[in-house]
PDB file of N, CA and C in Angstrom:
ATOM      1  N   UNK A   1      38.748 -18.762  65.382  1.00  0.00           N
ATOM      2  CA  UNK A   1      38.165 -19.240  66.624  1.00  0.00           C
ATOM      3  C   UNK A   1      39.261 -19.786  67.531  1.00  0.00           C
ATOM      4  N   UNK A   2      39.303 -19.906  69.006  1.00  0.00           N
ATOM      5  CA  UNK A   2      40.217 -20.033  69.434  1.00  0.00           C
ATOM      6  C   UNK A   2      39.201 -21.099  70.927  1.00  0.00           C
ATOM      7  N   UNK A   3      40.409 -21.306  72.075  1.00  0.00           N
ATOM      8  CA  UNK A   3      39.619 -21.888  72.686  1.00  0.00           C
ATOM      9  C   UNK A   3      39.032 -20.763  73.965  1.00  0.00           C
ATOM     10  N   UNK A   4      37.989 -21.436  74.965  1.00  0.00           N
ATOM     11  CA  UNK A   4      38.096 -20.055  75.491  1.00  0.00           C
ATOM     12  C   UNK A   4      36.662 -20.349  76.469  1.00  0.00           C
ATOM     13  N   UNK A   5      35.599 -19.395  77.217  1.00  0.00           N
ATOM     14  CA  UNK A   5      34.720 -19.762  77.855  1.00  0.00           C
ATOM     15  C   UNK A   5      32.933 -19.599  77.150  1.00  0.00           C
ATOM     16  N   UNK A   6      32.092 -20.514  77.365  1.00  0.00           N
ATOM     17  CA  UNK A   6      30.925 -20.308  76.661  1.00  0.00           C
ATOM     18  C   UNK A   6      30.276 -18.904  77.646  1.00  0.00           C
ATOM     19  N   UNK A   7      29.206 -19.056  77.057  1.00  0.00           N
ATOM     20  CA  UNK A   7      28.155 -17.651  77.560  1.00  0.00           C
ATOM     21  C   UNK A   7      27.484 -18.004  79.104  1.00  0.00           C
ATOM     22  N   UNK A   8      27.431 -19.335  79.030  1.00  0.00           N
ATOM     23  CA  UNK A   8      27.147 -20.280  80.580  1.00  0.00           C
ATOM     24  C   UNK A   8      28.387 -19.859  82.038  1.00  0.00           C
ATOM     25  N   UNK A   9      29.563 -20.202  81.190  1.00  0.00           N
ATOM     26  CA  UNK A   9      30.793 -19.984  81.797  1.00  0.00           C
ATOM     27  C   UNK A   9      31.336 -20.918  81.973  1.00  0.00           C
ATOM     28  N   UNK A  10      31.142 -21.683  81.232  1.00  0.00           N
ATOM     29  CA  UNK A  10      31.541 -23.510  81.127  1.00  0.00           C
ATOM     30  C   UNK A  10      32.660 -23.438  79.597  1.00  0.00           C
ATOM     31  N   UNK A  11      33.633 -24.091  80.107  1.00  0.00           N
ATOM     32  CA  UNK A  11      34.503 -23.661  78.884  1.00  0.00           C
ATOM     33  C   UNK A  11      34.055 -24.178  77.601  1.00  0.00           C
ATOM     34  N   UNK A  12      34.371 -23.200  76.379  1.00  0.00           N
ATOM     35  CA  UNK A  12      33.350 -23.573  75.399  1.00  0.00           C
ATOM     36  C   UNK A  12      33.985 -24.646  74.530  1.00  0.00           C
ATOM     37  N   UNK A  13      33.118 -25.323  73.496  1.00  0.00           N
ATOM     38  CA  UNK A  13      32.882 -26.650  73.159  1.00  0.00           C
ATOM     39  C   UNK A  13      32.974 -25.998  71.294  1.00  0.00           C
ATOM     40  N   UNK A  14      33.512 -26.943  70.672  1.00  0.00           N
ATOM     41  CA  UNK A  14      33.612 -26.636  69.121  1.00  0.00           C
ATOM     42  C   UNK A  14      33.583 -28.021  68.952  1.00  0.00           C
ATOM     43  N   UNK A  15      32.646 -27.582  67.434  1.00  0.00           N
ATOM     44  CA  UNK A  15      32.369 -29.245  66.434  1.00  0.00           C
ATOM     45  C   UNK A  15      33.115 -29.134  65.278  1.00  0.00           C
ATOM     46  N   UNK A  16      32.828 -30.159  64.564  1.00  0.00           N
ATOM     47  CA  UNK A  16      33.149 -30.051  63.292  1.00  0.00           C
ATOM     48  C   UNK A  16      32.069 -30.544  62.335  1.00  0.00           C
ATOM     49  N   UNK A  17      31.102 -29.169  61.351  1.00  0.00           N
ATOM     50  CA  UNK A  17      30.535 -29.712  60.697  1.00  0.00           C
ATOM     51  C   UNK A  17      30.564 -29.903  59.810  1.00  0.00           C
ATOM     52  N   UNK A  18      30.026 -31.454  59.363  1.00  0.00           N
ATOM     53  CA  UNK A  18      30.040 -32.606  58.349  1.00  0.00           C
ATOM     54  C   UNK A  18      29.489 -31.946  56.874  1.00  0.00           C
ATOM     55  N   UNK A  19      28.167 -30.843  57.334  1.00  0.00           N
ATOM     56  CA  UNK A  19      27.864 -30.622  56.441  1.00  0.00           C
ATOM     57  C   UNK A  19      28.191 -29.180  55.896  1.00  0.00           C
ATOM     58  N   UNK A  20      29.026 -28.321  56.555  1.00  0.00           N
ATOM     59  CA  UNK A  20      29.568 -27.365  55.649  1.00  0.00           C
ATOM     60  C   UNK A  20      31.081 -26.878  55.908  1.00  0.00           C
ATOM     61  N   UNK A  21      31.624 -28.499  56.355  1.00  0.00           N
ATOM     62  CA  UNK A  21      32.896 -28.260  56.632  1.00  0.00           C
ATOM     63  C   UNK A  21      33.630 -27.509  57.244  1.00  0.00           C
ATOM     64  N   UNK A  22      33.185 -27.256  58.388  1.00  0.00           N
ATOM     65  CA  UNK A  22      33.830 -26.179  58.967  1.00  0.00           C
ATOM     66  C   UNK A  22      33.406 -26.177  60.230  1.00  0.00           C
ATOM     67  N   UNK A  23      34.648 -25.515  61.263  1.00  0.00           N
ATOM     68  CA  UNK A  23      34.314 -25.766  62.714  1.00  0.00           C
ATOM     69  C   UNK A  23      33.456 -24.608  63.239  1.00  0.00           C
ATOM     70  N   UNK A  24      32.539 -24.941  64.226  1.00  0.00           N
ATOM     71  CA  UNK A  24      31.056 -24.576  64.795  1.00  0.00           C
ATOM     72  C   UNK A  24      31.428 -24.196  66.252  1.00  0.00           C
ATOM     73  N   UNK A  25      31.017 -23.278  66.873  1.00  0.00           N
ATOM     74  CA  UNK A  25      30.590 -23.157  68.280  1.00  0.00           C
ATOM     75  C   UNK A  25      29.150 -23.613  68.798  1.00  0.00           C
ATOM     76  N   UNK A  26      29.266 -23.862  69.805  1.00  0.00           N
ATOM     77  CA  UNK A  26      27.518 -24.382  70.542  1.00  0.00           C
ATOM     78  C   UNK A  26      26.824 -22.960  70.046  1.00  0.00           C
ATOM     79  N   UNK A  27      26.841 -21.902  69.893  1.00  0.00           N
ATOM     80  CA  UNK A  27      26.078 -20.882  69.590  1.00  0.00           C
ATOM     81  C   UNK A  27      25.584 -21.183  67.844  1.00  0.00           C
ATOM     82  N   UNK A  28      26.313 -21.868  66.920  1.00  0.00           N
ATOM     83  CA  UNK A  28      26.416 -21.369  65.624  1.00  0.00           C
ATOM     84  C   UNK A  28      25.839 -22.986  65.075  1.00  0.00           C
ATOM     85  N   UNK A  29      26.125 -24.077  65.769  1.00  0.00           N
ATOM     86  CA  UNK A  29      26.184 -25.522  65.459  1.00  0.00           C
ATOM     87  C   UNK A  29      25.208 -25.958  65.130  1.00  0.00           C
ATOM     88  N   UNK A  30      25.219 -26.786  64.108  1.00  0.00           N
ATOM     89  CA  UNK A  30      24.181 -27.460  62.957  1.00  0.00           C
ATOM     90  C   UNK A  30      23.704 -28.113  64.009  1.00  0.00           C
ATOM     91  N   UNK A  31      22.672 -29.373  63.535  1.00  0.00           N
ATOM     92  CA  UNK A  31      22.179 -30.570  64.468  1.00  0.00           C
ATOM     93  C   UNK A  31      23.204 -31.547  64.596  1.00  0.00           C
ATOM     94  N   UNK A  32      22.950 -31.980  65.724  1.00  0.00           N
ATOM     95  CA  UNK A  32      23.750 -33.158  66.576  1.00  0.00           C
ATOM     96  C   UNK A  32      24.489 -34.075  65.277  1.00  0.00           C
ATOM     97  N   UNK A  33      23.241 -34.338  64.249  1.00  0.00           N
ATOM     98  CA  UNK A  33      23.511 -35.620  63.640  1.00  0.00           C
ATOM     99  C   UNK A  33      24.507 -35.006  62.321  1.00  0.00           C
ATOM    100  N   UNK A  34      24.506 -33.615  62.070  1.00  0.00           N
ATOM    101  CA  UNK A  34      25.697 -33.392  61.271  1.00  0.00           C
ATOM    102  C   UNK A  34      27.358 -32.975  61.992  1.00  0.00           C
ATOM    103  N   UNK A  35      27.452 -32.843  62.871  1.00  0.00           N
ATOM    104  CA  UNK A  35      28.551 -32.500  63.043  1.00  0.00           C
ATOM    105  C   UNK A  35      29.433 -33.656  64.466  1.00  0.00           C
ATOM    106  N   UNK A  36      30.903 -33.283  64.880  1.00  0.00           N
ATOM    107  CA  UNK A  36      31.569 -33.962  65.054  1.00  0.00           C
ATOM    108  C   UNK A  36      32.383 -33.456  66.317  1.00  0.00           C
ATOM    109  N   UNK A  37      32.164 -33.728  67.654  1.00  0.00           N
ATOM    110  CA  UNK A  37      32.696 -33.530  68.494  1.00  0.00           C
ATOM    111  C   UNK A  37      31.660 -33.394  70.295  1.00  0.00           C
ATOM    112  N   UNK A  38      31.682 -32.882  71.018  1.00  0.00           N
ATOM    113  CA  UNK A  38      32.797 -31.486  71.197  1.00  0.00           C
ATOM    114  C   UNK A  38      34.213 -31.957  71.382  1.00  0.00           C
ATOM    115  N   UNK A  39      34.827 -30.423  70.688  1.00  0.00           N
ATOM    116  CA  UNK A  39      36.501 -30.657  70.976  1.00  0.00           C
ATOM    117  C   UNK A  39      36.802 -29.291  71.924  1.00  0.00           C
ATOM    118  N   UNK A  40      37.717 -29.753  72.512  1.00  0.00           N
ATOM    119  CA  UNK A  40      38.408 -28.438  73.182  1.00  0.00           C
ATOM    120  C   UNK A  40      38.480 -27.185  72.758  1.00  0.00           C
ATOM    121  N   UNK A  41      39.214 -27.256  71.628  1.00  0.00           N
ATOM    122  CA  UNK A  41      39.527 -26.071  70.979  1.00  0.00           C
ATOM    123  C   UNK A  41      39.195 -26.502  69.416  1.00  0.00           C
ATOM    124  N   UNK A  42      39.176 -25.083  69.165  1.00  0.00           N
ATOM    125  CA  UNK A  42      38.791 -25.585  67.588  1.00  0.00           C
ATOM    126  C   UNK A  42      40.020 -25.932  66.529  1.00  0.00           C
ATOM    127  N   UNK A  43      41.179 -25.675  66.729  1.00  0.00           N
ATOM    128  CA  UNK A  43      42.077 -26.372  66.217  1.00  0.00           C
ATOM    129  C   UNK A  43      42.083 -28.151  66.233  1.00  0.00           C
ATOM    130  N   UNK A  44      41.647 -28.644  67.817  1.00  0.00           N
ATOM    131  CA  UNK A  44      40.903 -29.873  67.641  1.00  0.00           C
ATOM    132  C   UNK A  44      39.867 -30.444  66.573  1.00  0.00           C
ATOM    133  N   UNK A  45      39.155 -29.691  66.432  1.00  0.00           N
ATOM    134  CA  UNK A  45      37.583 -29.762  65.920  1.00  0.00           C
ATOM    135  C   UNK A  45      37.974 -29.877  64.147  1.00  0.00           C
ATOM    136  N   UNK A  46      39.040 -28.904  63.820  1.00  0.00           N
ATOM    137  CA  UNK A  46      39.353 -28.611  62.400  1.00  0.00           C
ATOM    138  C   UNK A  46      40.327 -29.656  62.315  1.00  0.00           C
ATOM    139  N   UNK A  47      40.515 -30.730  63.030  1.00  0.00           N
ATOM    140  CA  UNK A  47      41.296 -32.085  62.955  1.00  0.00           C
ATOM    141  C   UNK A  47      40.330 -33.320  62.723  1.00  0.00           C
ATOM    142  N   UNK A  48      39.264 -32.928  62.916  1.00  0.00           N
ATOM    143  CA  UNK A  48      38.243 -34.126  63.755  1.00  0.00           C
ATOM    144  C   UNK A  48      38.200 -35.176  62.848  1.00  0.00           C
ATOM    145  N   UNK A  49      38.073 -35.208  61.091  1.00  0.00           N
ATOM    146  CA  UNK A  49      38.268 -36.037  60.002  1.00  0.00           C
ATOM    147  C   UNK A  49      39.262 -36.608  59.780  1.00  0.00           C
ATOM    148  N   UNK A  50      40.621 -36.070  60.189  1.00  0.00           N
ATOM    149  CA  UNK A  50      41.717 -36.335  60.328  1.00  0.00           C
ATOM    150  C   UNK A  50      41.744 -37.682  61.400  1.00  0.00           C
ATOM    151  N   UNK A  51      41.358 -37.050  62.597  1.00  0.00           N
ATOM    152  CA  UNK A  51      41.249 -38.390  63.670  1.00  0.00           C
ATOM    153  C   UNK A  51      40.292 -39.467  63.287  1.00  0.00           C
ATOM    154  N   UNK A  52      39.009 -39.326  62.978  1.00  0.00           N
ATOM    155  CA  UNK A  52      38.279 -40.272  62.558  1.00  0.00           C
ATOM    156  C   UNK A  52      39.014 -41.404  61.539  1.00  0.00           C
ATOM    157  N   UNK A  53      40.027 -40.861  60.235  1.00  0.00           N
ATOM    158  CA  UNK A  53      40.777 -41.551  59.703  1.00  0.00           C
ATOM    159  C   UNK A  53      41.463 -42.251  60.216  1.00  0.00           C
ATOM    160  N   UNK A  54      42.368 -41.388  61.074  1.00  0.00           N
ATOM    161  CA  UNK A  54      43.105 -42.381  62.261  1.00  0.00           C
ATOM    162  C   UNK A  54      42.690 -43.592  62.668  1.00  0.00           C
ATOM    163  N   UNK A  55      41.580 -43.455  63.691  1.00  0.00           N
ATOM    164  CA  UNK A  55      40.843 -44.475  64.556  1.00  0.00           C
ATOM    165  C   UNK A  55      40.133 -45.261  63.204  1.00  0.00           C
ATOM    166  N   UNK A  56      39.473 -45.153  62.011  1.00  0.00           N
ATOM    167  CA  UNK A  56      39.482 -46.249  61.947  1.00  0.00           C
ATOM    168  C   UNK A  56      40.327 -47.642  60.961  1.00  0.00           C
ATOM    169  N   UNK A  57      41.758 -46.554  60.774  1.00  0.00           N
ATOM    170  CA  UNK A  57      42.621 -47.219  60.533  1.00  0.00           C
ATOM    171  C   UNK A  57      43.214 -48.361  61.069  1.00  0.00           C
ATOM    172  N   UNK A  58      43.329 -47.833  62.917  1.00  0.00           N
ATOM    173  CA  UNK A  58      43.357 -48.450  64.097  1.00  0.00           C
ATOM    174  C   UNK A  58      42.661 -49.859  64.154  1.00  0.00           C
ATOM    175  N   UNK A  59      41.456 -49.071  63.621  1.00  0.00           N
ATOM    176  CA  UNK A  59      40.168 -50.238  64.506  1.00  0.00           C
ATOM    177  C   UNK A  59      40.098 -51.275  63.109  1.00  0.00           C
ATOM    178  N   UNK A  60      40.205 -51.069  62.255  1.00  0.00           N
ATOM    179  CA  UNK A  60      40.662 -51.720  60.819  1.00  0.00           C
ATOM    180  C   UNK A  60      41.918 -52.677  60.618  1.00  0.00           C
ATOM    181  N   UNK A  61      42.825 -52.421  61.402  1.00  0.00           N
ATOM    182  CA  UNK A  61      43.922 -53.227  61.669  1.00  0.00           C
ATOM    183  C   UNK A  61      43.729 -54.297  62.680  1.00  0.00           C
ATOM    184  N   UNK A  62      43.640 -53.659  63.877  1.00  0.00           N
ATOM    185  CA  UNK A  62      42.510 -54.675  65.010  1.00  0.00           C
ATOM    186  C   UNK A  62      41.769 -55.562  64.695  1.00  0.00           C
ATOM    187  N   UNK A  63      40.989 -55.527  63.551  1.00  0.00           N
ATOM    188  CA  UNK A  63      40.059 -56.396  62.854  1.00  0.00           C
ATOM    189  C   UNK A  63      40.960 -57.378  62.507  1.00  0.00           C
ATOM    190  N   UNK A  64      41.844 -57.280  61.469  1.00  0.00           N
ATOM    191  CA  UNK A  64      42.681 -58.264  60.686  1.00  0.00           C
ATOM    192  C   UNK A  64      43.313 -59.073  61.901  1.00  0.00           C
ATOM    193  N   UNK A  65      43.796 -58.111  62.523  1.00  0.00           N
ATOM    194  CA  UNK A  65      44.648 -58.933  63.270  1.00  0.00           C
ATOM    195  C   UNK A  65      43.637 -60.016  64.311  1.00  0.00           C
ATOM    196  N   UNK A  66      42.543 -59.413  64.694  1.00  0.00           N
ATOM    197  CA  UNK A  66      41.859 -60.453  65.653  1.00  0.00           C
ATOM    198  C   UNK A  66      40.903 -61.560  64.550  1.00  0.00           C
ATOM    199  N   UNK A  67      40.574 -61.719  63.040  1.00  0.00           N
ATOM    200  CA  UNK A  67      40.331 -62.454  62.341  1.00  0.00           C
ATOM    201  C   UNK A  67      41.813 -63.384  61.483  1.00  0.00           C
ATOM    202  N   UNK A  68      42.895 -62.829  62.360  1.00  0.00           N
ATOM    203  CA  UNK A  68      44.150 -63.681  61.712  1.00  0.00           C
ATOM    204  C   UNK A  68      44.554 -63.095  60.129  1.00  0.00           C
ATOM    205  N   UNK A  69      44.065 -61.893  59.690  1.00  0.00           N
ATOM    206  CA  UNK A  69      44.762 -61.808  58.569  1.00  0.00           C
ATOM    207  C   UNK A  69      45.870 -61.022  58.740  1.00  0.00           C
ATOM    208  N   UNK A  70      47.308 -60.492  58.106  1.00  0.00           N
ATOM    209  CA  UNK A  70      47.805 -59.834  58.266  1.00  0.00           C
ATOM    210  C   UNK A  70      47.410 -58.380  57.732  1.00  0.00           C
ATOM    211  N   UNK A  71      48.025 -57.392  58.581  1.00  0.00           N
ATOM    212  CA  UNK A  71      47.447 -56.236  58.327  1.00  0.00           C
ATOM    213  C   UNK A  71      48.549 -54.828  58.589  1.00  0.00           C
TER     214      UNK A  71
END
């Protein structure tokens, strides 16, 4: 999958779904509540767990630090 234009003509949108691991087009995409995005491209989308780790590593550190623990 690559990035590119939907069937609308609106550039198209890729998820990442939760529940069969794998990145989705708006044509192919599970429900809202399983999957993860939209991303640009689907190289985005096949990151999306990756970033979620990220951010809430981020937002996990933020914590400590605004409750004074070190982190």
């Amino acid at each position: 999958m690559t990035s590119g234009v939907s069937a609308s003509g609106e550039p198209a949108q890729f998820y990442w779904c939760l529940r069969h691991n794998r990145v989705e087009t708006e044509g192919n995409a599970c429900a809202g509540v399983d999957r993860l995005g939209p991303y640009a491209t689907a190289q985005d989308a096949s990151h999306a767990l990756q970033q979620v780790a990220e951010r809430e590593a981020r937002l996990d550190a933020e914590d400590a630090r605004w409750k004074g623990e070190t982190a």
